XYZ file of C-alpha atoms in Angstrom:
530
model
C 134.165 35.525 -34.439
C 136.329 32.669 -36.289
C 137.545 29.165 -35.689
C 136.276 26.502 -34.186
C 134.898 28.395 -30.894
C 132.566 30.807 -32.965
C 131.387 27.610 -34.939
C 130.286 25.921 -31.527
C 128.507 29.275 -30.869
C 126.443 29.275 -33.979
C 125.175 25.776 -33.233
C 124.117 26.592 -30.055
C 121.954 29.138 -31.161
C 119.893 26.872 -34.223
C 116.991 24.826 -33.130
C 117.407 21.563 -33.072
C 115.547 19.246 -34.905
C 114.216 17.052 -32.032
C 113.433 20.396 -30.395
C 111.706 21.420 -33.799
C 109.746 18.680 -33.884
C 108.804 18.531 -29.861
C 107.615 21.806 -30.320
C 105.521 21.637 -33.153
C 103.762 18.211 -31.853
C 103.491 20.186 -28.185
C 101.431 22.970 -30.372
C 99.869 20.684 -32.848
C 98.488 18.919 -29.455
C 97.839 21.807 -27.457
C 95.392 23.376 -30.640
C 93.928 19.960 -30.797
C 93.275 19.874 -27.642
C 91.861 23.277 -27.486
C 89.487 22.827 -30.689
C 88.455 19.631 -29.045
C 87.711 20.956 -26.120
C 85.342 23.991 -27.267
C 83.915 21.637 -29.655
C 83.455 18.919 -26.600
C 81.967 21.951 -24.760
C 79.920 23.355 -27.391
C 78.383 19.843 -28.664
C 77.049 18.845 -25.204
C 76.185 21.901 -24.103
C 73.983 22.297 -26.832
C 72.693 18.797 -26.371
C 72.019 19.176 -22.766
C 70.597 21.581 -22.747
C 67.722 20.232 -25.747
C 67.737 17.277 -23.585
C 66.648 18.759 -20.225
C 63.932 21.280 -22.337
C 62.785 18.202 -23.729
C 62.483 16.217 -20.474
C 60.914 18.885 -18.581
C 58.555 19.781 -21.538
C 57.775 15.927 -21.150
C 57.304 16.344 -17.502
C 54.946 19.381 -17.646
C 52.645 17.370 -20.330
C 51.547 14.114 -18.767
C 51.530 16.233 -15.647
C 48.626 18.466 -17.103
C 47.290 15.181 -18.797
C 46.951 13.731 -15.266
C 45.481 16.805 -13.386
C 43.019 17.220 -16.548
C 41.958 13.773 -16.164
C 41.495 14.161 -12.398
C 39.485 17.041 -12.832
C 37.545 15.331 -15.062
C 36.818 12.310 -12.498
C 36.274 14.769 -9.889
C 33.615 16.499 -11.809
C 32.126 13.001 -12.992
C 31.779 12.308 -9.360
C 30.022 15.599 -8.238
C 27.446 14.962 -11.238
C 27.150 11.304 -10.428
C 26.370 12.234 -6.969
C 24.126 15.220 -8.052
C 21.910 13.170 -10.350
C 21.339 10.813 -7.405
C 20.141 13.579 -5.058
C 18.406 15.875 -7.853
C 16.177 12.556 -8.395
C 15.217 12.190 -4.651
C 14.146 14.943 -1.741
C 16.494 17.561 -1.257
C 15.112 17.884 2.352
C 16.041 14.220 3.510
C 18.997 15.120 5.564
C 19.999 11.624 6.447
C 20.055 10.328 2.092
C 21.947 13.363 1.711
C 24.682 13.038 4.636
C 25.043 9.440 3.491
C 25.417 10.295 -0.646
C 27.937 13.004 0.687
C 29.976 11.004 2.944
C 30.745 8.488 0.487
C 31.689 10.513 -2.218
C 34.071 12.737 0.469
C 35.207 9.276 1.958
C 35.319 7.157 -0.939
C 36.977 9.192 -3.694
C 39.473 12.020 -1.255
C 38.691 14.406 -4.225
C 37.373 17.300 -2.040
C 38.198 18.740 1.735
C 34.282 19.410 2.069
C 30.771 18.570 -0.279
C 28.127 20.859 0.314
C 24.323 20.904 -1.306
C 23.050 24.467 -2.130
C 19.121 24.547 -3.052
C 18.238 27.327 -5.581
C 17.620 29.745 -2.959
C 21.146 29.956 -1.877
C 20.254 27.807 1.432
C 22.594 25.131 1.884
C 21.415 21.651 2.006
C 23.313 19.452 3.066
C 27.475 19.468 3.873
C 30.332 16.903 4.535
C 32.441 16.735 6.991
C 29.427 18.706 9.423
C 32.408 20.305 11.384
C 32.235 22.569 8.445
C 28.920 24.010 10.103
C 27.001 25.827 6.965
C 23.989 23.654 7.253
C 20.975 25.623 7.068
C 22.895 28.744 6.240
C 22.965 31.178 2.675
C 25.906 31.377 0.756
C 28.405 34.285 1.061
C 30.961 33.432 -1.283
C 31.580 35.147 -4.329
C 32.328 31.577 -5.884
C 29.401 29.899 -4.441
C 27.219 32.883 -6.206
C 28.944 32.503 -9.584
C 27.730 29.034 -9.396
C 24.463 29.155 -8.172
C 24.108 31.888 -11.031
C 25.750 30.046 -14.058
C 23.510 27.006 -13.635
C 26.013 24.813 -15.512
C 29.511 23.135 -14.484
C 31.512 25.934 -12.740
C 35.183 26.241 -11.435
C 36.734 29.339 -9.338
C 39.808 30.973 -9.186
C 41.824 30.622 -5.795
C 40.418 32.429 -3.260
C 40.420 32.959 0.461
C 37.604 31.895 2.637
C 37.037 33.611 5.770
C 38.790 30.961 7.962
C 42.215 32.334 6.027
C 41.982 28.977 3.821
C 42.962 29.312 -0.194
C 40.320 27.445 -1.890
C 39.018 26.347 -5.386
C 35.614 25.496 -5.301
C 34.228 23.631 -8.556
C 30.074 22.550 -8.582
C 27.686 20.348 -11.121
C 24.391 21.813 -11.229
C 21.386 19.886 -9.853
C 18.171 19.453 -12.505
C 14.989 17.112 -11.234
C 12.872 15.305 -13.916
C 11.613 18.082 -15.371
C 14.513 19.490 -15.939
C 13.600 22.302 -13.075
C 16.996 23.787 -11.958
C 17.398 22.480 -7.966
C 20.664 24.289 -6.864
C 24.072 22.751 -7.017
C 26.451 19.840 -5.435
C 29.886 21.871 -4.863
C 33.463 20.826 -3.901
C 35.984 22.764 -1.670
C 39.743 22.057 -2.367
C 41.451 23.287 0.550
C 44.930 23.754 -1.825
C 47.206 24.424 1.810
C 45.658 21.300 3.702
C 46.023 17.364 2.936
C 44.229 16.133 -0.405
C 44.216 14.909 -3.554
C 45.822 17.487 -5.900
C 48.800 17.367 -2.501
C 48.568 13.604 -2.846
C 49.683 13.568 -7.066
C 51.781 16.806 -6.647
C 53.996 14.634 -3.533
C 54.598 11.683 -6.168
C 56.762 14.014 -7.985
C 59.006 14.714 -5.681
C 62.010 13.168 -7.247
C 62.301 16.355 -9.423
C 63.796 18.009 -6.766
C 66.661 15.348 -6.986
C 69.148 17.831 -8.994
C 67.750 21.168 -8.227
C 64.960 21.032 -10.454
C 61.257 21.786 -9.046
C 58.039 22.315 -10.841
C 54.999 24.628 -9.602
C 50.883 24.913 -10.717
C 49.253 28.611 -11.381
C 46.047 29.311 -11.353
C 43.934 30.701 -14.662
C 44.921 34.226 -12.954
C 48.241 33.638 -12.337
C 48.326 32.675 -8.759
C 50.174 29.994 -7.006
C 48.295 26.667 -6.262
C 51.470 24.560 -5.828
C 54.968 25.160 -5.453
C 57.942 23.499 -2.774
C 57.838 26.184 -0.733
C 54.898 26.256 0.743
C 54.727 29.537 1.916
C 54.654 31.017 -2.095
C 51.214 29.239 -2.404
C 49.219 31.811 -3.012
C 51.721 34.636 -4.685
C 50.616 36.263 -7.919
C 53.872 35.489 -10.792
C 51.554 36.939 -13.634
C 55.003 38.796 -14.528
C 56.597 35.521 -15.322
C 56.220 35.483 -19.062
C 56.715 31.597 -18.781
C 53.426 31.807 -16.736
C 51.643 34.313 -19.246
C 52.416 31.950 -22.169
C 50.887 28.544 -20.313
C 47.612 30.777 -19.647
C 47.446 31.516 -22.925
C 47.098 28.025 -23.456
C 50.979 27.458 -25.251
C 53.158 24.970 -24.437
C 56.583 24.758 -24.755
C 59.973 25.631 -23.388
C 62.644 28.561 -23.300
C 65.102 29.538 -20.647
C 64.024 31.555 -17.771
C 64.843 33.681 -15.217
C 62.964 33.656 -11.936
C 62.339 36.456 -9.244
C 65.147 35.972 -7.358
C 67.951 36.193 -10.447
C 68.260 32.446 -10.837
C 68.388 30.990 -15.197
C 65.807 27.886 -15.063
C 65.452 25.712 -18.009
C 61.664 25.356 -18.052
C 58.672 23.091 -19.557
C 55.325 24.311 -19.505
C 51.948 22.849 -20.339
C 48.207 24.490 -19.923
C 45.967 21.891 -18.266
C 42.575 22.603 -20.453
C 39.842 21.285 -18.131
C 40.198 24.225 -15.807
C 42.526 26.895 -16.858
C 45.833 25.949 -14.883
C 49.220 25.465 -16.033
C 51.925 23.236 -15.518
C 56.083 24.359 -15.096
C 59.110 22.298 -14.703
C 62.269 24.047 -14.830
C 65.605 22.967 -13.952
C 68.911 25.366 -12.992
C 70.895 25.942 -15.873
C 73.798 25.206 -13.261
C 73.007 21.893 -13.689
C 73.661 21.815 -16.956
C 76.965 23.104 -16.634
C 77.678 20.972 -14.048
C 77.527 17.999 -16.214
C 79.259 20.295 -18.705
C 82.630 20.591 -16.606
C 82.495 17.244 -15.846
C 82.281 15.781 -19.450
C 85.402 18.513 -19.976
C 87.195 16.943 -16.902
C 86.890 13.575 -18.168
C 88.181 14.486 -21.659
C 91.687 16.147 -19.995
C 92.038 12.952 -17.864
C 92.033 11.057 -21.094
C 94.367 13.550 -22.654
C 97.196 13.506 -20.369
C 98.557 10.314 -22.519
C 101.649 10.572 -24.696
C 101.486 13.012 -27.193
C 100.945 11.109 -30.150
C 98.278 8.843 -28.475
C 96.927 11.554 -27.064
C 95.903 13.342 -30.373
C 94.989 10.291 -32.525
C 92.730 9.344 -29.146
C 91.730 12.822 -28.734
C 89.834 13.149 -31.963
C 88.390 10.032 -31.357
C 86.963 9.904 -28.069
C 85.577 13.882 -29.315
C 83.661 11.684 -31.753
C 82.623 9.027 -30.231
C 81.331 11.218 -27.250
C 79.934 13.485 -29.112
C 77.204 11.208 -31.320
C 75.412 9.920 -29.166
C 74.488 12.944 -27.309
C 74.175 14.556 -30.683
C 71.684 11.616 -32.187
C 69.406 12.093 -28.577
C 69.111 15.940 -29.002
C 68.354 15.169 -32.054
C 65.165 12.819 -31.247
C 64.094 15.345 -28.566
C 64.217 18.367 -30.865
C 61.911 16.272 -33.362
C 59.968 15.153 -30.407
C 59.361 19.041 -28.724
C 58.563 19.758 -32.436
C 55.576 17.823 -31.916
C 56.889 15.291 -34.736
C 56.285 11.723 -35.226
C 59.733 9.624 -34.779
C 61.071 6.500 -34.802
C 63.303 5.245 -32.068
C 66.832 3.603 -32.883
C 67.749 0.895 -31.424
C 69.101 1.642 -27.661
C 73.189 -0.348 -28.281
C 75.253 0.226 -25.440
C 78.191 3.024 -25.102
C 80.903 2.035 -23.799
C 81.388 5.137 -22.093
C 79.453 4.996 -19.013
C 77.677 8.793 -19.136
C 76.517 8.333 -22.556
C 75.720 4.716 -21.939
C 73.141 5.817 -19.273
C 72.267 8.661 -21.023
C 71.144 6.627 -24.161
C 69.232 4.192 -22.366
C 67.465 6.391 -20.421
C 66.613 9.297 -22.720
C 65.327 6.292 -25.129
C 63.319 4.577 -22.814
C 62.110 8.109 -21.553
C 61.065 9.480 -25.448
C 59.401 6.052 -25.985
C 57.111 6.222 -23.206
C 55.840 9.039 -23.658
C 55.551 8.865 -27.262
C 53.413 5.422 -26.242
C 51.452 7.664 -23.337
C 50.781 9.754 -26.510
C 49.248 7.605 -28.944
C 47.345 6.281 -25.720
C 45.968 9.187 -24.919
C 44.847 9.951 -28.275
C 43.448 6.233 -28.669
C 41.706 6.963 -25.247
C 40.551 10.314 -26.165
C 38.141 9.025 -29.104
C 36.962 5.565 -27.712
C 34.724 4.776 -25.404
C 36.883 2.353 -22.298
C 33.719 0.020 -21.816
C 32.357 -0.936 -24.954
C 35.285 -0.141 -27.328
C 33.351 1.966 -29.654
C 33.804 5.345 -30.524
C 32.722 8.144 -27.760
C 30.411 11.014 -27.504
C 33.289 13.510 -28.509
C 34.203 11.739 -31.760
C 30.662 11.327 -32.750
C 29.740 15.122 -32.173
C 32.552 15.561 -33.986
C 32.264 13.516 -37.174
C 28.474 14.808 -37.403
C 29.402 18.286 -36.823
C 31.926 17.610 -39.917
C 29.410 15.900 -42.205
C 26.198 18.372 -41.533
C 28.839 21.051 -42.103
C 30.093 19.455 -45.834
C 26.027 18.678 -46.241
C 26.757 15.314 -46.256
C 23.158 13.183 -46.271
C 23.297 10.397 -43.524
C 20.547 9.068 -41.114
C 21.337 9.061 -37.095
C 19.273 6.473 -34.630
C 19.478 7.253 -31.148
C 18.724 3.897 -28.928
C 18.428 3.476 -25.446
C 18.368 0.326 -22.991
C 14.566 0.229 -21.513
C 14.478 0.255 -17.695
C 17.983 0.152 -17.474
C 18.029 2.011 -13.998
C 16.191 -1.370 -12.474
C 18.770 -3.615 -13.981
C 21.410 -1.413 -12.402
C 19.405 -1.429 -8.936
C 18.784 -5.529 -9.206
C 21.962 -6.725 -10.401
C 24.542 -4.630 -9.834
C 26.619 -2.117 -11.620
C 29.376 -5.420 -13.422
C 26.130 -6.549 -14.485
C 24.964 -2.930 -15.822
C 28.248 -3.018 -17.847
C 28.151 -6.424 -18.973
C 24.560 -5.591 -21.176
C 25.789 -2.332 -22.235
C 29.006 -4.535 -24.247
C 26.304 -7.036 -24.997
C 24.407 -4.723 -27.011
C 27.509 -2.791 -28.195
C 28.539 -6.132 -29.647
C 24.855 -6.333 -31.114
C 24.851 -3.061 -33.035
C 28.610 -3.467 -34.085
C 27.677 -6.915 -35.508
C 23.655 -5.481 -37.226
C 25.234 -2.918 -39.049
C 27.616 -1.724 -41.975
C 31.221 -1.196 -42.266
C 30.983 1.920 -43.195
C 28.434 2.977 -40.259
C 29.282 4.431 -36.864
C 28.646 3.243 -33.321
C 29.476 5.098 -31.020
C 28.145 5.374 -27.192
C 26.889 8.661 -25.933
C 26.734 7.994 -22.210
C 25.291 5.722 -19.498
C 22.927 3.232 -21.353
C 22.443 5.656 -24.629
C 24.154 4.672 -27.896
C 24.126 6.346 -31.318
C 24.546 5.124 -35.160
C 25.522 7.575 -37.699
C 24.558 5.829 -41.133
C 26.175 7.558 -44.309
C 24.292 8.281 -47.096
C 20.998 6.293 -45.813
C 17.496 6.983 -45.689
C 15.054 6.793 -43.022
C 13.218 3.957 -44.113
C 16.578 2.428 -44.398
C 17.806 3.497 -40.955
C 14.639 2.440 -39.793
C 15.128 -1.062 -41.170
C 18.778 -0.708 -39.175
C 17.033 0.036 -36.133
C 14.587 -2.740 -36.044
C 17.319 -5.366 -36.940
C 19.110 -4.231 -33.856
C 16.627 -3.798 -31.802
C 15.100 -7.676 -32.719
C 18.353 -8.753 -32.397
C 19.114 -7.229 -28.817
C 15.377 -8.521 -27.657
C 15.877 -12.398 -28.845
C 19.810 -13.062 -28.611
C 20.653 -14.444 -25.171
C 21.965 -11.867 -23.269
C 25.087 -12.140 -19.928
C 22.157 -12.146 -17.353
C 19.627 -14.455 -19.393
C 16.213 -12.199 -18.853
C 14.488 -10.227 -21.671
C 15.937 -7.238 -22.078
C 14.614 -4.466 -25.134
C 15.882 -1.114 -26.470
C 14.066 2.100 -27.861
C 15.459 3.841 -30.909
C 14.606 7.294 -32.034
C 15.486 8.205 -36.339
C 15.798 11.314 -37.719
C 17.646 12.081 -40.935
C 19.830 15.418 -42.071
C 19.197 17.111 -43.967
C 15.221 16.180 -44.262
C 14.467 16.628 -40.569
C 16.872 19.517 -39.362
C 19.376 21.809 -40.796
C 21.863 21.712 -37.978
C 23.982 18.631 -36.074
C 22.343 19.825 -32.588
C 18.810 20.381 -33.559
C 19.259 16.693 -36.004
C 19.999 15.018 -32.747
C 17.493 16.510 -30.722
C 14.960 15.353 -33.045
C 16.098 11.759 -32.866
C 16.508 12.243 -29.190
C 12.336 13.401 -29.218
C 11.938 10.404 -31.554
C 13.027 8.028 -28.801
C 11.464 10.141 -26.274
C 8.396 9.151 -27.600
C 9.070 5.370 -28.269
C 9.886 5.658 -24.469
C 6.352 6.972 -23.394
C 4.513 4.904 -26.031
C 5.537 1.469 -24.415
C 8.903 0.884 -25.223
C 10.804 -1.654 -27.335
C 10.608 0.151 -29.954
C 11.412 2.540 -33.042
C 10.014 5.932 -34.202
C 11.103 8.265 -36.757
C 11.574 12.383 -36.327
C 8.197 13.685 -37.568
């Protein structure tokens, strides 16, 4: 076709330039927008999904830290209470209701305290409505710890009033050392108490979906929202299998009933348990699909605004979720870090994700160091504790490192205790920890081993030179006024490795014999191993 009609034609059927260029911006935005979006998607999915391991790995820590430190207080309480009784007549019924009562009452530890004597008879038991007075054992657990003879927890197990216990004792030794039965306490894990009380103040989990539950060392339920699953055996959960192993950690999980979790888990060491916080993964993509909602509202601007703000607002999004996974990666990897600087986000998600992820990591990295401060220092007197001193000797008898050890003790302590009170108790056992910080070295050790007994490791000395040590603390601690202004004296007992023993345990049971016999030989004073 000619002319000017077939010339129109042609034109019509060539792309414009405005078209040209319409079109390739339309694509051009559409790709960006589709690279941004899988890399929006991709970036905080990832980071999301660090962050809630991290959090719920958090979670499942200090909770283990907490139910390992409440064991611990509930077994200092059952010995407390034990060494009171052991020292007294097991067959005054009244002392014993009384001591009972007011641990029961005073501390809400256990559902019931009973007294078992040697024979298997029991004692004594609070609240009476539990009616075993004057009755023998039947229990499998009670047996187990009337046969160990040493600090004993059970497994779960059903009494035969339908009631899922765990039953944990102290054993009871008179003067002599003469084994007198045990003190035992009954957690009754479906009913009201203290292990309900701690579980109940972290509720708030629940908040998105997310839960947590407690196992038993064999795998059973002790805790869990619903109630009725108390009890269940989830040894097939290989999250569980891990935390009874003793691991900690987190992967993703999928429960009995089909559902992904996102899970923390933590052993508890005093008794065995273990710890679980898991969230849905739902959740996670949740927040996912609305971070990518959020980025299309933005992106319905004009084109050319759209991609320059696009790639932007990708960026910007996407570093400070990538900086916190970041910090909790380090953190799960059990590495030291540093915390940046929380500066505000002007987007309002990140903004509050920042802030509280930050202030989240730097608590527990404080709770942390706290725990590890706490862990080798004695609360009272500020020096170092029985565990760090069995330790360090352990380490130097083990190098054959020479050093000296003097094991003192406060004379009549007990009375002081009896006659002025506990805060007075305390207040000489700083006085003399001040005493033997200030009498000896820089390089020596004080530690405190428990109650009114402290130790001195002395590097490289002798034992006339420890003894010299010994006797400088122990003039000092008789003439230097003391917080309740009456004459007060301490016993020491020397012995030196490797001269007098071979080992770290027998070394201090020969310094231990050492101030046993200052003790019996008139106290306020110091004798050497022989």
């Amino acid at each position: 076709m000619s002319g000017p009609f077939g010339i129109r034609c042609a034109e019509k059927n060539k792309i414009s330039l405005a078209t040209l260029l319409t079109g390739l911006v339309s694509l051009s935005v559409a790709l960006t927008l589709t690279i941004l979006l899988l890399a929006s998607y991709h970036s905080n999915k990832q980071s999301l999904f660090e962050t809630t391991f991290a959090l719920n790995y958090s979670a499942a820590t200090k909770m283990s830290h907490s139910i390992d430190s409440l064991f611990q207080s509930m077994r200092a309480g059952l010995a407390y209470t034990g060494a009171r009784l052991s020292a007294g007549d097991l067959s005054d019924t009244q002392e014993m209701r009384r001591q009972l009562e007011a641990l029961r009452l005073g501390s809400h530890y256990f559902n019931s305290i009973a007294v078992v004597d040697e024979t298997g008879l029991v004692r004594g038991v609070d609240p009476p409505s539990v009616g075993t007075t004057g009755l023998y054992i039947t229990t499998e657990a009670t047996k187990e710890a009337l046969a160990v003879k040493k600090s004993y927890i059970s497994k779960p197990y059903y009494s035969a009033t339908g009631r899922l216990i765990v039953f944990m004792s102290e054993p009871l030794f008179d003067k002599d050392g003469t084994y007198r039965g045990f003190i035992g306490g009954s957690l009754y894990l479906q009913e009201n108490n203290i292990l309900n009380m701690m579980f109940g103040m972290h509720n708030h989990l629940n908040s998105d979906g997310s839960y947590f539950y407690v196992v038993s060392s064999n795998g059973h339920l002790l805790f869990h929202p619903d109630k009725s699953r108390i009890g269940d055996d989830i040894n097939a959960n290989l999250v569980v299998q891990k935390t009874l192993r003793g691991e900690s950690g987190y992967e993703q999980v999928t429960n009995s009933q089909g559902i992904t979790f996102l899970a923390g888990y933590s052993p508890v060491l005093e008794n065995g348990w273990g710890v679980v916080v898991q969230s849905p993964i739902n959740v996670v993509y949740d927040e996912l699909n609305r971070n990518i909602r959020t980025i299309l509202l933005y992106t319905l601007a004009p084109f050319v605004i759209l991609m320059i703000a696009a790639i932007w607002l990708a960026r910007r999004l996407a570093r400070p979720f990538v900086s916190l996974a970041d910090l909790a990666g380090r953190l799960g990897r059990g590495e030291r870090i540093v915390l940046p600087e929380a500066k505000h986000h002007w987007n309002r998600e990140a903004d509050l994700l920042t802030q509280t992820i930050t202030l989240a990591l730097s608590d527990l990295q404080k709770q942390t160091e706290q725990l590890a401060h706490a862990a080798m220092t004695d609360s009272l007197t500020g020096l170092t504790n029985r565990r760090t001193f069995e330790s360090i000797m352990t380490q130097w008898t083990e190098e054959q490192y020479s050093f000296a050890l003097i094991v003192m003790d406060i004379d009549r302590f007990k009375s002081i205790n009896d006659t002025y009170g506990h805060q007075a108790g305390d207040e000489i056992l700083k006085h003399l920890a001040r005493v033997v910080t200030a009498s000896v070295g820089p390089h020596d050790i004080c530690c405190r081993y428990g109650g009114e007994e402290f130790v001195v490791l002395l590097p490289l000395a002798t034992a006339p030179e420890a003894l010299t040590t010994a006797e400088r603390i122990r003039t000092a601690f008789e003439t230097r006024e003391n917080p309740l202004g009456i004459p007060i004296t301490v016993s020491s007992g020397i012995a030196h490795y490797p001269s007098h023993a071979k080992s770290a345990d027998m070394l201090f049971q020969r310094a231990d014999h050492a101030l046993y016999r200052a003790k019996e030989s008139g106290k306020n004073r110091t004798l050497v191993a022989d």
